[in-house]
Coordinates of N, CA and C in Angstrom, one line a residue:
X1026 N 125.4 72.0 83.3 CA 125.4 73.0 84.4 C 126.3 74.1 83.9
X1027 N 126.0 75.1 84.5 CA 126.8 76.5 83.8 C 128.0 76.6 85.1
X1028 N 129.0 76.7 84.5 CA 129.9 76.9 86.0 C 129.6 78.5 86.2
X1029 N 130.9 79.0 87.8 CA 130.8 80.1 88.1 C 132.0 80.4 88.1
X1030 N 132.6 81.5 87.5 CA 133.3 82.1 87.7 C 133.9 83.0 88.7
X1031 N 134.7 82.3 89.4 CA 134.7 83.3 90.7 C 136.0 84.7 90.7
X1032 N 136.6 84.4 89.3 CA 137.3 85.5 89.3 C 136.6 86.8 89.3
X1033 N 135.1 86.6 88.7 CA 134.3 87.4 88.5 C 133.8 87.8 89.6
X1034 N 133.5 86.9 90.8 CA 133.4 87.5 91.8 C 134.1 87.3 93.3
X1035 N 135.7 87.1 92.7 CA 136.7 87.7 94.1 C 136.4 88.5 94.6
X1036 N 136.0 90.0 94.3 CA 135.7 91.2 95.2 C 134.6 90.4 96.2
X1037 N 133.8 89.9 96.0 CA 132.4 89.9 96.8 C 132.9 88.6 98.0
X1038 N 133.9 87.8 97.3 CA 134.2 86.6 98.8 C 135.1 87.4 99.4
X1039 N 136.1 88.6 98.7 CA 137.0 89.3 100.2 C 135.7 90.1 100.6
X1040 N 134.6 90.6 100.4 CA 133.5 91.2 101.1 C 133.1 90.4 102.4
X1041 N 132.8 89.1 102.0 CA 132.3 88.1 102.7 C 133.7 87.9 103.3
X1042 N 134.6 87.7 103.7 CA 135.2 87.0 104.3 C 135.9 88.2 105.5
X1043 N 135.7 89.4 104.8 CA 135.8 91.0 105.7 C 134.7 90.7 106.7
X1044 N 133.2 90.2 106.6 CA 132.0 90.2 107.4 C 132.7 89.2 108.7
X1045 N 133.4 88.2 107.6 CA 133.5 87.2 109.3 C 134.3 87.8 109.9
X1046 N 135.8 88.4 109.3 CA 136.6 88.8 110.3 C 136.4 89.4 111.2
X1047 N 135.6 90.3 110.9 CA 134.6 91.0 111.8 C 134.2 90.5 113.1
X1048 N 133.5 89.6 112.8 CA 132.8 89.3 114.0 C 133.4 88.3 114.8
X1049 N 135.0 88.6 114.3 CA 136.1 88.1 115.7 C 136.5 86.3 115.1
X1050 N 137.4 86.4 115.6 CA 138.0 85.0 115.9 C 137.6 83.8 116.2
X1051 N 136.4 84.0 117.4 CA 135.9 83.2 117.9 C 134.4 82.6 117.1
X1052 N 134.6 81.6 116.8 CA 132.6 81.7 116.3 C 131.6 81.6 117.7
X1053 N 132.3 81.2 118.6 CA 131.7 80.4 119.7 C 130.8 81.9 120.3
X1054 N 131.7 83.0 120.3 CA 131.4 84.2 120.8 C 130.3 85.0 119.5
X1055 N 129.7 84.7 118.4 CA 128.9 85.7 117.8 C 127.8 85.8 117.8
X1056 N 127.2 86.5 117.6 CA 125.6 86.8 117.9 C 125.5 86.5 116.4
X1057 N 124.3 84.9 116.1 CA 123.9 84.7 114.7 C 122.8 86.1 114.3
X1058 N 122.2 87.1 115.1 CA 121.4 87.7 114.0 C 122.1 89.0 113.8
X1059 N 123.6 89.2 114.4 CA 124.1 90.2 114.1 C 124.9 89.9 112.9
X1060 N 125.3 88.8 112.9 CA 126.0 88.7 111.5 C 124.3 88.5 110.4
X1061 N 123.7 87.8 111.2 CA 123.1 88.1 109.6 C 122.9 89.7 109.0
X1062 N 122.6 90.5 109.9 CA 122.5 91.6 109.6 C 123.5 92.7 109.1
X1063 N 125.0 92.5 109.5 CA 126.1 92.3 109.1 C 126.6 91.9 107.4
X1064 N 125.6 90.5 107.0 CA 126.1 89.5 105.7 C 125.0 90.6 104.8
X1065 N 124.0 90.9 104.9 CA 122.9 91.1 104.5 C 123.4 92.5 103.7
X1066 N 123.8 93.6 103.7 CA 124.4 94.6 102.4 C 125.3 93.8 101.6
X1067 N 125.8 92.6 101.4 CA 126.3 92.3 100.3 C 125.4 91.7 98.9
X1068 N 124.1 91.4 99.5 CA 123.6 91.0 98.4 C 123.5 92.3 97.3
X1069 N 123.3 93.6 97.8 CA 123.2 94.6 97.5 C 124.5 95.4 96.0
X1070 N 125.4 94.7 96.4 CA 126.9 94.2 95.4 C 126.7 94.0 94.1
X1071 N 127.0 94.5 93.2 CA 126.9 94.3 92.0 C 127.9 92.7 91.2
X1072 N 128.6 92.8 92.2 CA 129.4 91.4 91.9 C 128.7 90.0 92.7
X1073 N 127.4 90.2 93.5 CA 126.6 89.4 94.4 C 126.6 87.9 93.3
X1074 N 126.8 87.0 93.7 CA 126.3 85.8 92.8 C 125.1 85.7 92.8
X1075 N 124.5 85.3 91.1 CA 123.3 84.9 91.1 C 123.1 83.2 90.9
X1076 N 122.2 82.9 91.0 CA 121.7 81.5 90.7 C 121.7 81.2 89.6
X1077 N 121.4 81.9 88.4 CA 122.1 81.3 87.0 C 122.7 81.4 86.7
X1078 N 124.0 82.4 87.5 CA 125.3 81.6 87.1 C 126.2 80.5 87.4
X1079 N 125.4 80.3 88.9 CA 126.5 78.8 89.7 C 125.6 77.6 88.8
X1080 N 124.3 77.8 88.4 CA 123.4 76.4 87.9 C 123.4 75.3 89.2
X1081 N 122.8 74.8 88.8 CA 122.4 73.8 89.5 C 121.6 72.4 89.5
X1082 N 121.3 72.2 88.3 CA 120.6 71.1 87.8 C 119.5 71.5 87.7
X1083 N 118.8 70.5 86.8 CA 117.0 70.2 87.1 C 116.6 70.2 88.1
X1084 N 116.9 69.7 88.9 CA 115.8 69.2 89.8 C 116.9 69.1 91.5
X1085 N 115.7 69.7 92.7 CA 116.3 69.7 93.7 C 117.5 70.7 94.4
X1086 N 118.7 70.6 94.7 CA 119.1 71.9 95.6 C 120.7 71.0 95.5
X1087 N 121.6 71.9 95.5 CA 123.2 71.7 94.9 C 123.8 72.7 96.4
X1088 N 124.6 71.8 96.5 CA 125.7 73.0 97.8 C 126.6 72.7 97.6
X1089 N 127.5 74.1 97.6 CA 128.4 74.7 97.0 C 129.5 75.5 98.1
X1090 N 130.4 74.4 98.8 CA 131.5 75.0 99.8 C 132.5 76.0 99.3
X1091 N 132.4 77.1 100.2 CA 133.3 78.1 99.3 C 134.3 78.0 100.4
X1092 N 135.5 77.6 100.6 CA 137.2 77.4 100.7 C 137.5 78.8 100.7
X1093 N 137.7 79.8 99.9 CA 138.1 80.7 100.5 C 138.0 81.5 101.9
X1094 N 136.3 81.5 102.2 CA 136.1 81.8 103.2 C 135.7 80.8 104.2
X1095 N 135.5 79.9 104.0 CA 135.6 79.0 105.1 C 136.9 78.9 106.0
X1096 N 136.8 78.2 107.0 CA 137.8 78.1 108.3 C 137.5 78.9 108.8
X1097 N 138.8 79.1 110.0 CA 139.1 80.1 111.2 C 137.2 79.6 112.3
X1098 N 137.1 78.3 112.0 CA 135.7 78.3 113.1 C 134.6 78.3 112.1
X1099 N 134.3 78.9 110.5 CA 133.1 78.9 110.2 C 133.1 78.3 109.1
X1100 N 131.8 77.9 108.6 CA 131.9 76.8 107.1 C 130.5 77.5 106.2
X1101 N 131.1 78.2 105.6 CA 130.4 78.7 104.6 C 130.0 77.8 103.1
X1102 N 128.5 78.3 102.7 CA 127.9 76.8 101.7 C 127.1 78.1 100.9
X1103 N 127.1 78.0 99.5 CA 126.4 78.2 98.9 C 125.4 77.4 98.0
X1104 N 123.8 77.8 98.2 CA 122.7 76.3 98.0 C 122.0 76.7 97.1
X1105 N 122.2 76.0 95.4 CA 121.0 76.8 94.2 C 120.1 75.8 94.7
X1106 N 118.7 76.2 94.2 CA 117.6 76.0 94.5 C 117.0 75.5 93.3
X1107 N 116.8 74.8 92.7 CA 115.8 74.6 91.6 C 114.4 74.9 92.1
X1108 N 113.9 75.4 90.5 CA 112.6 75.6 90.8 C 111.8 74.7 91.4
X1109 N 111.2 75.2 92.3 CA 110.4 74.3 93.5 C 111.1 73.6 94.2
X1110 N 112.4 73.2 94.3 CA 113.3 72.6 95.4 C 112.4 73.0 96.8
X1111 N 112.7 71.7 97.4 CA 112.6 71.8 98.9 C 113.4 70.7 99.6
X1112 N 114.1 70.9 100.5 CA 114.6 70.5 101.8 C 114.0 69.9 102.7
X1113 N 114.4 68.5 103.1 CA 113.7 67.8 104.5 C 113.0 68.8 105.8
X1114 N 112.4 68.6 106.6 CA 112.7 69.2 108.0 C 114.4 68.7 108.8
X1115 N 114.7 69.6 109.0 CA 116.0 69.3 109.3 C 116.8 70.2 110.6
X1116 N 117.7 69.4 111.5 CA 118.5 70.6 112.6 C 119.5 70.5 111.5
X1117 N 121.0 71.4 112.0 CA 122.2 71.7 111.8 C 123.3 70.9 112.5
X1118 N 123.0 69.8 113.5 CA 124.3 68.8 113.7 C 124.4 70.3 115.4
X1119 N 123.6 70.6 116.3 CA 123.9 71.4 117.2 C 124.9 73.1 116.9
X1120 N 125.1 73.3 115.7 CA 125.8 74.4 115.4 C 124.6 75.5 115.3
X1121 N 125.3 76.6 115.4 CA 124.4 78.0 115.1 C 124.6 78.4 113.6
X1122 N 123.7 79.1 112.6 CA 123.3 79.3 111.6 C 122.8 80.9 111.1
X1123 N 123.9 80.9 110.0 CA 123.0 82.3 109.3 C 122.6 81.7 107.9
X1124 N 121.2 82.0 107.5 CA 121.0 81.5 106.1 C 120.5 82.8 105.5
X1125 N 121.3 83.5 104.3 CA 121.0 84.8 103.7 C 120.3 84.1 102.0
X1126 N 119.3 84.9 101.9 CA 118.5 84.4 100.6 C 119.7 85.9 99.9
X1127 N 120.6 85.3 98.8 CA 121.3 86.2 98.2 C 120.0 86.4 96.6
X1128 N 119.7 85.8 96.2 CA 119.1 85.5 94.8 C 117.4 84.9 94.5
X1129 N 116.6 85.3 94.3 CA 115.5 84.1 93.9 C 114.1 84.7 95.1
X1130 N 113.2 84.1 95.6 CA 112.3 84.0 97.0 C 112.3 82.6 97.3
X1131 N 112.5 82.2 98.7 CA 112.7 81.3 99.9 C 111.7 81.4 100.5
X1132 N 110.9 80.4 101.1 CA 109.8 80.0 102.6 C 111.2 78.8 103.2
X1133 N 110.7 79.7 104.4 CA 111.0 78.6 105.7 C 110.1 78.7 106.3
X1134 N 109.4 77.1 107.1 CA 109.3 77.1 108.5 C 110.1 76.6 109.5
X1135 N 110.0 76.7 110.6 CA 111.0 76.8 111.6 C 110.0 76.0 112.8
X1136 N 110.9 75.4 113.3 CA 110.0 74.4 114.3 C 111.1 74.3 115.5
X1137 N 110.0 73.8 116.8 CA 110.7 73.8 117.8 C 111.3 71.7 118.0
X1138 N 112.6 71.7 117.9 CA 113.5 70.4 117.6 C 112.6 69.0 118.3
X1139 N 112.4 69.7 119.9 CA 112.5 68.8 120.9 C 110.9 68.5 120.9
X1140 N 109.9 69.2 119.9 CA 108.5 69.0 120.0 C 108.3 67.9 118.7
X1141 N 109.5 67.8 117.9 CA 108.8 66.9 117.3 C 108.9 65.3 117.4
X1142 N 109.5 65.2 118.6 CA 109.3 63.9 118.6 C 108.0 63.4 119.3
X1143 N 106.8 64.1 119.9 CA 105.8 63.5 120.0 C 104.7 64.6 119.2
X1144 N 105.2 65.2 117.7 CA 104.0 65.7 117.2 C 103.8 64.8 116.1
X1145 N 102.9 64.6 115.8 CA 101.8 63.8 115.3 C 102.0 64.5 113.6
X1146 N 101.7 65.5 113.6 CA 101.9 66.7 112.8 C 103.0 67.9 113.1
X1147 N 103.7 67.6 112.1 CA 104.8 68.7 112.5 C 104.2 70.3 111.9
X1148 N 103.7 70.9 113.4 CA 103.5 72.5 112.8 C 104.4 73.9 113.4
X1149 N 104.7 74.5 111.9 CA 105.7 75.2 112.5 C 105.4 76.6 113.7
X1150 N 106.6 76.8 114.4 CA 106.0 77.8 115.1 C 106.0 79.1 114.8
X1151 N 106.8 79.3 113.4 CA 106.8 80.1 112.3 C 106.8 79.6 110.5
X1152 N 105.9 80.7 110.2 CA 106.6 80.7 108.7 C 106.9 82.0 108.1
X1153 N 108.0 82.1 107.3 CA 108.3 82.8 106.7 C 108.7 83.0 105.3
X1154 N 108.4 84.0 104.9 CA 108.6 84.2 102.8 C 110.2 85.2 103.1
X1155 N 111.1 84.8 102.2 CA 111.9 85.8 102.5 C 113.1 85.8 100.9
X1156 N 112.7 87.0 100.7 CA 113.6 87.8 99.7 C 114.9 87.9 99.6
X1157 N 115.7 88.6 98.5 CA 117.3 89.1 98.7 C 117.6 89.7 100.3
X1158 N 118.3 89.4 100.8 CA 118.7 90.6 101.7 C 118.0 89.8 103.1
X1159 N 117.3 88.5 102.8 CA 116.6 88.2 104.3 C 117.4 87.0 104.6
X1160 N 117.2 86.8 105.9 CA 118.2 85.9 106.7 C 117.0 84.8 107.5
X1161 N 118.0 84.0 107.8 CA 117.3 83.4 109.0 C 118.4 82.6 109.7
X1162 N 118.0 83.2 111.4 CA 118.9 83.2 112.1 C 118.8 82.2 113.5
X1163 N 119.6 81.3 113.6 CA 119.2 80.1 114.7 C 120.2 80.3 116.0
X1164 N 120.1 79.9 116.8 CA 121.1 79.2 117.8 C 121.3 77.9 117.4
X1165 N 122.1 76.8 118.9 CA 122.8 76.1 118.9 C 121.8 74.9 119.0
X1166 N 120.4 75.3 119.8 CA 119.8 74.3 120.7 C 118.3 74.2 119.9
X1167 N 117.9 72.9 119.8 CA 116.1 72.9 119.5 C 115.5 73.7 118.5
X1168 N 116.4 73.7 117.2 CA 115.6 74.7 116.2 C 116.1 73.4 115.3
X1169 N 114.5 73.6 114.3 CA 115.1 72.7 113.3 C 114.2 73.8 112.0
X1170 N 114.1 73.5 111.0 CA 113.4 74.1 109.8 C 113.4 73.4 108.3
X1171 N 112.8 73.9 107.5 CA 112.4 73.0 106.4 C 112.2 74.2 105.1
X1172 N 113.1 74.0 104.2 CA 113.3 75.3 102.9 C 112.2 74.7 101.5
X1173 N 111.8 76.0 100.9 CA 111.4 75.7 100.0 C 112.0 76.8 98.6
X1174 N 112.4 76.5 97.6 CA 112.2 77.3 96.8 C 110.3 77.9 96.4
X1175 N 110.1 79.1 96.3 CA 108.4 79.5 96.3 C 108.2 79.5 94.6
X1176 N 109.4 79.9 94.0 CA 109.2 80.0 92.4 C 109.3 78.5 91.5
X1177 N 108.0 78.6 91.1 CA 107.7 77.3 89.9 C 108.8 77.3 88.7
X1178 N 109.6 78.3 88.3 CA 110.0 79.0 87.1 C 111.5 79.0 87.5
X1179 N 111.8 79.7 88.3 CA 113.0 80.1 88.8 C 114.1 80.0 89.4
X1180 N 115.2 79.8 89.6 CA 115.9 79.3 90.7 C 116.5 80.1 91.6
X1181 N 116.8 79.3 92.7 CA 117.3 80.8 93.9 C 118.6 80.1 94.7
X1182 N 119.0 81.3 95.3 CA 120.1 81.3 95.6 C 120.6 81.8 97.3
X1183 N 120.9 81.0 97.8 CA 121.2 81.4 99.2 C 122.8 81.1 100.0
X1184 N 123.2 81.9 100.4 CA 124.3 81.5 101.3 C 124.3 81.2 103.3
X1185 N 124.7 79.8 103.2 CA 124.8 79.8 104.7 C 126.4 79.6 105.2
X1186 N 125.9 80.2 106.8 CA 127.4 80.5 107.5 C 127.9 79.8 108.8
X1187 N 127.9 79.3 108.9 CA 127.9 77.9 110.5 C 128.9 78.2 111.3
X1188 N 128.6 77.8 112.5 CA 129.9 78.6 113.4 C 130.4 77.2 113.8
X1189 N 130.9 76.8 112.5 CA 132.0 75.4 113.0 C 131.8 74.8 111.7
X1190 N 132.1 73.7 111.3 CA 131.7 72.1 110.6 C 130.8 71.6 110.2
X1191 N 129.9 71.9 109.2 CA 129.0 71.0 109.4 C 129.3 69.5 108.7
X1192 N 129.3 69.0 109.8 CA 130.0 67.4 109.3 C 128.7 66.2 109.0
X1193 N 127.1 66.6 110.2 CA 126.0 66.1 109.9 C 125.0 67.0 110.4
X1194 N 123.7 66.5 110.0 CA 122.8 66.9 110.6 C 122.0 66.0 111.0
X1195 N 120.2 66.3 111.8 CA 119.2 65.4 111.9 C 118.3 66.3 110.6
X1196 N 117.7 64.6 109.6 CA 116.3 64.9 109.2 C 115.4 64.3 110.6
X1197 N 114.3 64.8 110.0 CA 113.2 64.6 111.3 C 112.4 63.9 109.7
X1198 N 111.8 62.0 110.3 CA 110.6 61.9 109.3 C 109.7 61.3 110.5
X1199 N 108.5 61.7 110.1 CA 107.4 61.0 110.8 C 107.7 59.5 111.0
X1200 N 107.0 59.1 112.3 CA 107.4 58.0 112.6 C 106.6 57.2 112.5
X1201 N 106.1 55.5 113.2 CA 104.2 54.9 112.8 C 103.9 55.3 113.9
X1202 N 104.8 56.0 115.1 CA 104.2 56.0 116.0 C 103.3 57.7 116.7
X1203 N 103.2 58.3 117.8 CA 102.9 59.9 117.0 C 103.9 60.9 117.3
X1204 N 105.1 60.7 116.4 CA 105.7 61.6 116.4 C 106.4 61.5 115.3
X1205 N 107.8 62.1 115.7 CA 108.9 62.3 114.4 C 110.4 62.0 115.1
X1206 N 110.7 60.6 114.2 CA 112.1 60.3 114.3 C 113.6 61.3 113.5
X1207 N 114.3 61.8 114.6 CA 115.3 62.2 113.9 C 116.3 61.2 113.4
X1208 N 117.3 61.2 112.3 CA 117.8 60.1 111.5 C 118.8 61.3 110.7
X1209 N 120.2 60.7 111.4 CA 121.3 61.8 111.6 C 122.0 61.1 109.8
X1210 N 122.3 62.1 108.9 CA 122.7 62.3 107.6 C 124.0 63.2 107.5
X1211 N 125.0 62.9 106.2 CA 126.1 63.3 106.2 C 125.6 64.8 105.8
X1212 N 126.7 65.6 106.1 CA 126.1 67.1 105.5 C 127.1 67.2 103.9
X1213 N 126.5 66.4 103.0 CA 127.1 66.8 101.5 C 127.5 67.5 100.9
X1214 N 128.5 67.7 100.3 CA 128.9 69.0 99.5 C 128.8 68.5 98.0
X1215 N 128.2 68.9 96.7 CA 127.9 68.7 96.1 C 129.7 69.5 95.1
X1216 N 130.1 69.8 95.2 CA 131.7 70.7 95.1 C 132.1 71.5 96.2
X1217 N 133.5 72.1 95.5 CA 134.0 73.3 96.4 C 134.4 74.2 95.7
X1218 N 134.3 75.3 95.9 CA 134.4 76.8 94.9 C 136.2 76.9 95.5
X1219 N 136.6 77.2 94.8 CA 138.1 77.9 95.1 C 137.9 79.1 96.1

């Protein structure tokens, strides 16, 4: 795995850690799609991390706690993506959510929490493709979603921003019966960036 050098990009976590100050003290009090819109000119940064320089393995999706800007209320994760990586369907443990594609192309679908325990088929109530610079923004309540890396070839790169801990979440797996059991999982950190 290639490490990252974060001396190389201290400018860009006091960027990031300027964005939360920002939006106050409180996490309890922010609007998630104002900060994403807010997080969203840093990808633009010439110091922006990419995906081949944190690495990430063969296979599957690596998260990456960054300590400097975490606390004060929020817990920031940076997630490489291996080519074709994808993510369970999954909530956030009740917290609110910014997930910014810094690097690569992302699909999410996004489902409503409380429908899947009697769908048969989990169908989203959105999907979306989304680029450098695109976010996706949750509340607290009944959203769950499911990531894909879209590039066969490539790896990608995303940062998320939680207004608190994330200490677990729910996967949602189909159940025998017609719906989908959620089945509460540690939230892993694969390291922590200085």
């Amino acid at each position: 795995m290639v490490g990252y050098s974060l001396q190389m990009s201290g400018d860009w976590l006091e960027a990031l850690a300027a964005v939360l100050h920002g939006m106050g003290q409180d996490p309890a009090a922010v609007v998630p799609d104002a900060l994403g819109a807010a997080l969203a000119p840093l990808v633009q940064r010439a110091d922006c991390p990419r995906a081949v320089e944190i690495g990430g393995g063969t296979a599957g999706y690596r998260r990456y706690a960054l300590r400097r800007v975490s606390g004060s209320g929020f817990d920031c994760v940076l997630i490489v993506w291996s080519a074709a990586a994808r993510a369970p369907l999954h909530d956030h443990g009740g917290l609110w959510g910014v997930e910014l594609v810094l690097d690569g192309a992302l699909g999410v679908d996004e489902f409503t929490a409380s429908a899947l325990a009697v769908a048969r088929r989990a169908q989203p109530r959105c999907s979306r493709l989304l680029g450098p610079g695109d976010a996706v923004s949750f509340g607290t309540h009944d959203y769950a979603h499911r990531w894909r890396n879209l590039s066969t070839r490539a790896p990608a790169l995303s940062l998320h921003v939680y207004g608190g801990t994330l200490a677990h979440y729910r996967v949602f797996r189909r159940d025998a019966g017609a719906g989908h059991r959620a089945h509460t999982a540690p939230a892993a950190i694969d390291a922590v960036l200085p």
